[in-house]
Amino acid sequence: MPRPIQATIHTSALRHNLGAVRQTAPDAQIWAVIKANAYGHGIEQVFQGLRGADGFALLDLNEAERVRALGWRGPILLIEGAFEARDLELCSRLHLWHTVHCDEQVDMLALHKTHEPHRVFLKMNSGMNRLGFAPQRFRSAWTRLNALPQVDEISLMTHFSDADGDKGIAAQVARFEEATRDLSGERSLSNSAATLRYTQQASAKADWIRPGIALYGSSPDFPQHSAADWDLQSAMSLHADIIGVQQLQAGDSVGYGSSFVAEQPMRIGVVACGYADGYPRACPTGTPVLVAGQRSRTLGRVSMDMLAVDLSDWPEAGIGSRVTLWGRAANGVVLSIDEVAQAAGTVAYELMCALSPRVPVVTED
Ligand SMILES: *Cc1c(COP(=O)(O)O)cnc(C)c1O
């Protein structure tokens, strides 16, 4: 028998979340962001649930090939564009739309031989200082691109650094609007946080939104808002079984470093999930888990292949009991991945992406 651990991808949750995002921005087209193997969920595993999107945005060429192999004939956007000239050949062949964020990418395009001109998204650095042309250089980049026979339509794009935080998006929106005022082309500005939090601001709506994390059922601005506040459902559940039980006496410790010490006699369960499965080692004693659908907590340090949970209040739980590390238990109770990420001092994005290839993944509706 394989180790009793499994991740489940919930197709209906993906579909629901896509619908929730669409309701928030009904006039926008949606790029479903599926970079990093669909945030660890698996491109093939999320495709059914997200095929109602208007396009898929990602950045690895092999992921674009996988989306085409699934039969998707609609738009695919490479959000970092071409890394080398050869990549443009694949863009032509697979009809990929691609970002252009630097002069070198314009140079590559100018030398590229193609029968069909490319649809490009010209990216502005409006303040995040990651990728993109500075506002004062944006117009000249647009003019240069617009003159290339290799280029069909040019869309205008930027990315927010603080859509989930206090600083907000106003300054970046103003910079973007100022520098693009008289340029034609569709606009794409908002990630999940901007879409959900600033939907009332007409300027943030634009033509194409780029939600990622919200589609997977995590709140982009947790703990200010929970996934439930945004009407989002967990798209991934991680379950493992209890494979050992120990009876502790007062003073007994648990795991490496003996970081947890029992104050009184108690029962603990040992779960077939550890950091080699993608469960964060940083999760301290007290991180929430569900044991047979009821809230309990972890005890001691997470090891490579196992972690311990408190069974004090669950005498009926034992070897073979199902533990939900995050997501939805069989009885319908949900433990948000955002809570687990918070306990680990990180964000749900990182937990999702870190799901280990050794964990079997199943999809269900
Ligand atoms: C990852 C990414 C997104 C999606 O962001 P979320 O916070 O997951 O919604 C949107 N746009 C760009 C350019 C990205 O890199």
mmCIF file with all atom_site columns, C-alpha atoms in Angstrom, residues 167-277:
data_model
loop_
_atom_site.group_PDB
_atom_site.id
_atom_site.type_symbol
_atom_site.label_atom_id
_atom_site.label_alt_id
_atom_site.label_comp_id
_atom_site.label_asym_id
_atom_site.label_entity_id
_atom_site.label_seq_id
_atom_site.pdbx_PDB_ins_code
_atom_site.Cartn_x
_atom_site.Cartn_y
_atom_site.Cartn_z
_atom_site.occupancy
_atom_site.B_iso_or_equiv
_atom_site.pdbx_formal_charge
_atom_site.auth_seq_id
_atom_site.auth_comp_id
_atom_site.auth_asym_id
_atom_site.auth_atom_id
_atom_site.pdbx_PDB_model_num
ATOM 1   C CA . LYS A 1 167 ? -0.556  51.273 0.503   1.00 0.00 ? 167 LYS A CA 1
ATOM 2   C CA . GLY A 1 168 ? -3.028  50.217 -2.170  1.00 0.00 ? 168 GLY A CA 1
ATOM 3   C CA . ILE A 1 169 ? -2.903  50.790 -5.903  1.00 0.00 ? 169 ILE A CA 1
ATOM 4   C CA . ALA A 1 170 ? -3.805  54.456 -6.405  1.00 0.00 ? 170 ALA A CA 1
ATOM 5   C CA . ALA A 1 171 ? -0.289  55.783 -7.075  1.00 0.00 ? 171 ALA A CA 1
ATOM 6   C CA . GLN A 1 172 ? 0.526   53.033 -9.570  1.00 0.00 ? 172 GLN A CA 1
ATOM 7   C CA . VAL A 1 173 ? -2.820  53.411 -11.341 1.00 0.00 ? 173 VAL A CA 1
ATOM 8   C CA . ALA A 1 174 ? -2.215  57.158 -11.654 1.00 0.00 ? 174 ALA A CA 1
ATOM 9   C CA . ARG A 1 175 ? 1.271   56.616 -13.094 1.00 0.00 ? 175 ARG A CA 1
ATOM 10  C CA . PHE A 1 176 ? -0.035  54.024 -15.542 1.00 0.00 ? 176 PHE A CA 1
ATOM 11  C CA . GLU A 1 177 ? -2.946  56.175 -16.696 1.00 0.00 ? 177 GLU A CA 1
ATOM 12  C CA . GLU A 1 178 ? -0.802  59.256 -17.082 1.00 0.00 ? 178 GLU A CA 1
ATOM 13  C CA . ALA A 1 179 ? 1.752   57.453 -19.245 1.00 0.00 ? 179 ALA A CA 1
ATOM 14  C CA . THR A 1 180 ? -0.783  55.598 -21.397 1.00 0.00 ? 180 THR A CA 1
ATOM 15  C CA . ARG A 1 181 ? -3.448  58.277 -21.783 1.00 0.00 ? 181 ARG A CA 1
ATOM 16  C CA . ASP A 1 182 ? -3.387  58.532 -25.559 1.00 0.00 ? 182 ASP A CA 1
ATOM 17  C CA . LEU A 1 183 ? -2.079  55.059 -26.385 1.00 0.00 ? 183 LEU A CA 1
ATOM 18  C CA . SER A 1 184 ? -4.547  52.639 -27.892 1.00 0.00 ? 184 SER A CA 1
ATOM 19  C CA . GLY A 1 185 ? -4.792  49.021 -26.767 1.00 0.00 ? 185 GLY A CA 1
ATOM 20  C CA . GLU A 1 186 ? -6.488  46.890 -24.158 1.00 0.00 ? 186 GLU A CA 1
ATOM 21  C CA . ARG A 1 187 ? -5.428  47.244 -20.527 1.00 0.00 ? 187 ARG A CA 1
ATOM 22  C CA . SER A 1 188 ? -4.480  44.605 -17.976 1.00 0.00 ? 188 SER A CA 1
ATOM 23  C CA . LEU A 1 189 ? -3.717  45.682 -14.423 1.00 0.00 ? 189 LEU A CA 1
ATOM 24  C CA . SER A 1 190 ? -5.261  43.656 -11.638 1.00 0.00 ? 190 SER A CA 1
ATOM 25  C CA . ASN A 1 191 ? -4.185  40.516 -9.834  1.00 0.00 ? 191 ASN A CA 1
ATOM 26  C CA . SER A 1 192 ? -6.537  38.782 -7.363  1.00 0.00 ? 192 SER A CA 1
ATOM 27  C CA . ALA A 1 193 ? -6.142  41.341 -4.591  1.00 0.00 ? 193 ALA A CA 1
ATOM 28  C CA . ALA A 1 194 ? -6.741  44.329 -6.856  1.00 0.00 ? 194 ALA A CA 1
ATOM 29  C CA . THR A 1 195 ? -9.713  42.626 -8.479  1.00 0.00 ? 195 THR A CA 1
ATOM 30  C CA . LEU A 1 196 ? -11.395 41.819 -5.176  1.00 0.00 ? 196 LEU A CA 1
ATOM 31  C CA . ARG A 1 197 ? -10.461 44.928 -3.185  1.00 0.00 ? 197 ARG A CA 1
ATOM 32  C CA . TYR A 1 198 ? -10.600 47.697 -5.783  1.00 0.00 ? 198 TYR A CA 1
ATOM 33  C CA . THR A 1 199 ? -13.304 46.485 -8.075  1.00 0.00 ? 199 THR A CA 1
ATOM 34  C CA . GLN A 1 200 ? -15.322 49.658 -7.468  1.00 0.00 ? 200 GLN A CA 1
ATOM 35  C CA . GLN A 1 201 ? -12.511 51.760 -8.911  1.00 0.00 ? 201 GLN A CA 1
ATOM 36  C CA . ALA A 1 202 ? -13.290 51.886 -12.594 1.00 0.00 ? 202 ALA A CA 1
ATOM 37  C CA . SER A 1 203 ? -9.621  52.372 -13.369 1.00 0.00 ? 203 SER A CA 1
ATOM 38  C CA . ALA A 1 204 ? -8.628  49.037 -11.879 1.00 0.00 ? 204 ALA A CA 1
ATOM 39  C CA . LYS A 1 205 ? -11.202 47.063 -13.863 1.00 0.00 ? 205 LYS A CA 1
ATOM 40  C CA . ALA A 1 206 ? -9.575  47.322 -17.250 1.00 0.00 ? 206 ALA A CA 1
ATOM 41  C CA . ASP A 1 207 ? -10.079 44.849 -20.058 1.00 0.00 ? 207 ASP A CA 1
ATOM 42  C CA . TRP A 1 208 ? -8.185  41.827 -18.764 1.00 0.00 ? 208 TRP A CA 1
ATOM 43  C CA . ILE A 1 209 ? -7.761  40.885 -15.122 1.00 0.00 ? 209 ILE A CA 1
ATOM 44  C CA . ARG A 1 210 ? -5.132  38.394 -13.975 1.00 0.00 ? 210 ARG A CA 1
ATOM 45  C CA . PRO A 1 211 ? -6.354  36.496 -10.913 1.00 0.00 ? 211 PRO A CA 1
ATOM 46  C CA . GLY A 1 212 ? -4.266  33.641 -9.593  1.00 0.00 ? 212 GLY A CA 1
ATOM 47  C CA . ILE A 1 213 ? -4.515  32.932 -5.880  1.00 0.00 ? 213 ILE A CA 1
ATOM 48  C CA . ALA A 1 214 ? -8.246  33.670 -5.613  1.00 0.00 ? 214 ALA A CA 1
ATOM 49  C CA . LEU A 1 215 ? -9.011  30.936 -8.143  1.00 0.00 ? 215 LEU A CA 1
ATOM 50  C CA . TYR A 1 216 ? -7.354  28.433 -5.835  1.00 0.00 ? 216 TYR A CA 1
ATOM 51  C CA . GLY A 1 217 ? -9.489  29.536 -2.897  1.00 0.00 ? 217 GLY A CA 1
ATOM 52  C CA . SER A 1 218 ? -7.036  31.485 -0.790  1.00 0.00 ? 218 SER A CA 1
ATOM 53  C CA . SER A 1 219 ? -7.681  35.049 0.328   1.00 0.00 ? 219 SER A CA 1
ATOM 54  C CA . PRO A 1 220 ? -5.143  37.463 -1.193  1.00 0.00 ? 220 PRO A CA 1
ATOM 55  C CA . ASP A 1 221 ? -5.334  39.713 1.866   1.00 0.00 ? 221 ASP A CA 1
ATOM 56  C CA . PHE A 1 222 ? -5.623  37.244 4.746   1.00 0.00 ? 222 PHE A CA 1
ATOM 57  C CA . PRO A 1 223 ? -6.039  37.853 7.664   1.00 0.00 ? 223 PRO A CA 1
ATOM 58  C CA . GLN A 1 224 ? -7.808  41.115 6.855   1.00 0.00 ? 224 GLN A CA 1
ATOM 59  C CA . HIS A 1 225 ? -10.286 39.049 4.872   1.00 0.00 ? 225 HIS A CA 1
ATOM 60  C CA . SER A 1 226 ? -10.715 35.291 4.920   1.00 0.00 ? 226 SER A CA 1
ATOM 61  C CA . ALA A 1 227 ? -11.437 33.162 1.879   1.00 0.00 ? 227 ALA A CA 1
ATOM 62  C CA . ALA A 1 228 ? -15.003 32.836 3.156   1.00 0.00 ? 228 ALA A CA 1
ATOM 63  C CA . ASP A 1 229 ? -15.317 36.654 3.284   1.00 0.00 ? 229 ASP A CA 1
ATOM 64  C CA . TRP A 1 230 ? -14.525 36.707 -0.444  1.00 0.00 ? 230 TRP A CA 1
ATOM 65  C CA . ASP A 1 231 ? -16.784 33.713 -1.100  1.00 0.00 ? 231 ASP A CA 1
ATOM 66  C CA . LEU A 1 232 ? -13.840 31.550 -2.181  1.00 0.00 ? 232 LEU A CA 1
ATOM 67  C CA . GLN A 1 233 ? -13.641 27.773 -1.712  1.00 0.00 ? 233 GLN A CA 1
ATOM 68  C CA . SER A 1 234 ? -10.491 25.696 -1.109  1.00 0.00 ? 234 SER A CA 1
ATOM 69  C CA . ALA A 1 235 ? -9.422  24.095 -4.358  1.00 0.00 ? 235 ALA A CA 1
ATOM 70  C CA . MET A 1 236 ? -6.810  21.845 -2.724  1.00 0.00 ? 236 MET A CA 1
ATOM 71  C CA . SER A 1 237 ? -7.156  19.557 0.274   1.00 0.00 ? 237 SER A CA 1
ATOM 72  C CA . LEU A 1 238 ? -4.197  17.729 1.784   1.00 0.00 ? 238 LEU A CA 1
ATOM 73  C CA . HIS A 1 239 ? -5.038  14.611 3.779   1.00 0.00 ? 239 HIS A CA 1
ATOM 74  C CA . ALA A 1 240 ? -2.954  11.963 5.503   1.00 0.00 ? 240 ALA A CA 1
ATOM 75  C CA . ASP A 1 241 ? -3.718  9.179  7.922   1.00 0.00 ? 241 ASP A CA 1
ATOM 76  C CA . ILE A 1 242 ? -2.598  8.558  11.461  1.00 0.00 ? 242 ILE A CA 1
ATOM 77  C CA . ILE A 1 243 ? -0.067  5.710  11.295  1.00 0.00 ? 243 ILE A CA 1
ATOM 78  C CA . GLY A 1 244 ? 0.987   5.611  14.960  1.00 0.00 ? 244 GLY A CA 1
ATOM 79  C CA . VAL A 1 245 ? -0.392  6.459  18.401  1.00 0.00 ? 245 VAL A CA 1
ATOM 80  C CA . GLN A 1 246 ? 1.548   7.203  21.575  1.00 0.00 ? 246 GLN A CA 1
ATOM 81  C CA . GLN A 1 247 ? 0.395   7.600  25.150  1.00 0.00 ? 247 GLN A CA 1
ATOM 82  C CA . LEU A 1 248 ? 2.399   10.331 26.877  1.00 0.00 ? 248 LEU A CA 1
ATOM 83  C CA . GLN A 1 249 ? 2.940   10.897 30.575  1.00 0.00 ? 249 GLN A CA 1
ATOM 84  C CA . ALA A 1 250 ? 3.539   14.321 32.098  1.00 0.00 ? 250 ALA A CA 1
ATOM 85  C CA . GLY A 1 251 ? 7.078   15.380 31.193  1.00 0.00 ? 251 GLY A CA 1
ATOM 86  C CA . ASP A 1 252 ? 7.280   13.260 28.008  1.00 0.00 ? 252 ASP A CA 1
ATOM 87  C CA . SER A 1 253 ? 8.363   15.113 24.884  1.00 0.00 ? 253 SER A CA 1
ATOM 88  C CA . VAL A 1 254 ? 7.493   14.797 21.197  1.00 0.00 ? 254 VAL A CA 1
ATOM 89  C CA . GLY A 1 255 ? 9.764   14.717 18.156  1.00 0.00 ? 255 GLY A CA 1
ATOM 90  C CA . TYR A 1 256 ? 13.155  16.205 17.277  1.00 0.00 ? 256 TYR A CA 1
ATOM 91  C CA . GLY A 1 257 ? 14.495  18.698 19.753  1.00 0.00 ? 257 GLY A CA 1
ATOM 92  C CA . SER A 1 258 ? 11.825  17.717 22.285  1.00 0.00 ? 258 SER A CA 1
ATOM 93  C CA . SER A 1 259 ? 10.200  21.064 21.601  1.00 0.00 ? 259 SER A CA 1
ATOM 94  C CA . PHE A 1 260 ? 6.839   19.962 22.978  1.00 0.00 ? 260 PHE A CA 1
ATOM 95  C CA . VAL A 1 261 ? 6.612   18.601 26.506  1.00 0.00 ? 261 VAL A CA 1
ATOM 96  C CA . ALA A 1 262 ? 3.350   17.153 27.862  1.00 0.00 ? 262 ALA A CA 1
ATOM 97  C CA . GLU A 1 263 ? 2.069   18.798 31.038  1.00 0.00 ? 263 GLU A CA 1
ATOM 98  C CA . GLN A 1 264 ? -0.285  15.929 31.755  1.00 0.00 ? 264 GLN A CA 1
ATOM 99  C CA . PRO A 1 265 ? -0.988  12.457 30.377  1.00 0.00 ? 265 PRO A CA 1
ATOM 100 C CA . MET A 1 266 ? -2.245  12.682 26.810  1.00 0.00 ? 266 MET A CA 1
ATOM 101 C CA . ARG A 1 267 ? -2.671  10.697 23.585  1.00 0.00 ? 267 ARG A CA 1
ATOM 102 C CA . ILE A 1 268 ? -1.039  11.784 20.383  1.00 0.00 ? 268 ILE A CA 1
ATOM 103 C CA . GLY A 1 269 ? -1.362  10.632 16.775  1.00 0.00 ? 269 GLY A CA 1
ATOM 104 C CA . VAL A 1 270 ? 1.533   10.402 14.337  1.00 0.00 ? 270 VAL A CA 1
ATOM 105 C CA . VAL A 1 271 ? 0.487   11.482 10.836  1.00 0.00 ? 271 VAL A CA 1
ATOM 106 C CA . ALA A 1 272 ? 2.043   10.361 7.519   1.00 0.00 ? 272 ALA A CA 1
ATOM 107 C CA . CYS A 1 273 ? 2.867   13.887 6.391   1.00 0.00 ? 273 CYS A CA 1
ATOM 108 C CA . GLY A 1 274 ? 6.082   15.848 6.808   1.00 0.00 ? 274 GLY A CA 1
ATOM 109 C CA . TYR A 1 275 ? 8.091   18.599 5.246   1.00 0.00 ? 275 TYR A CA 1
ATOM 110 C CA . ALA A 1 276 ? 9.162   16.337 2.376   1.00 0.00 ? 276 ALA A CA 1
ATOM 111 C CA . ASP A 1 277 ? 5.498   16.342 1.386   1.00 0.00 ? 277 ASP A CA 1
#
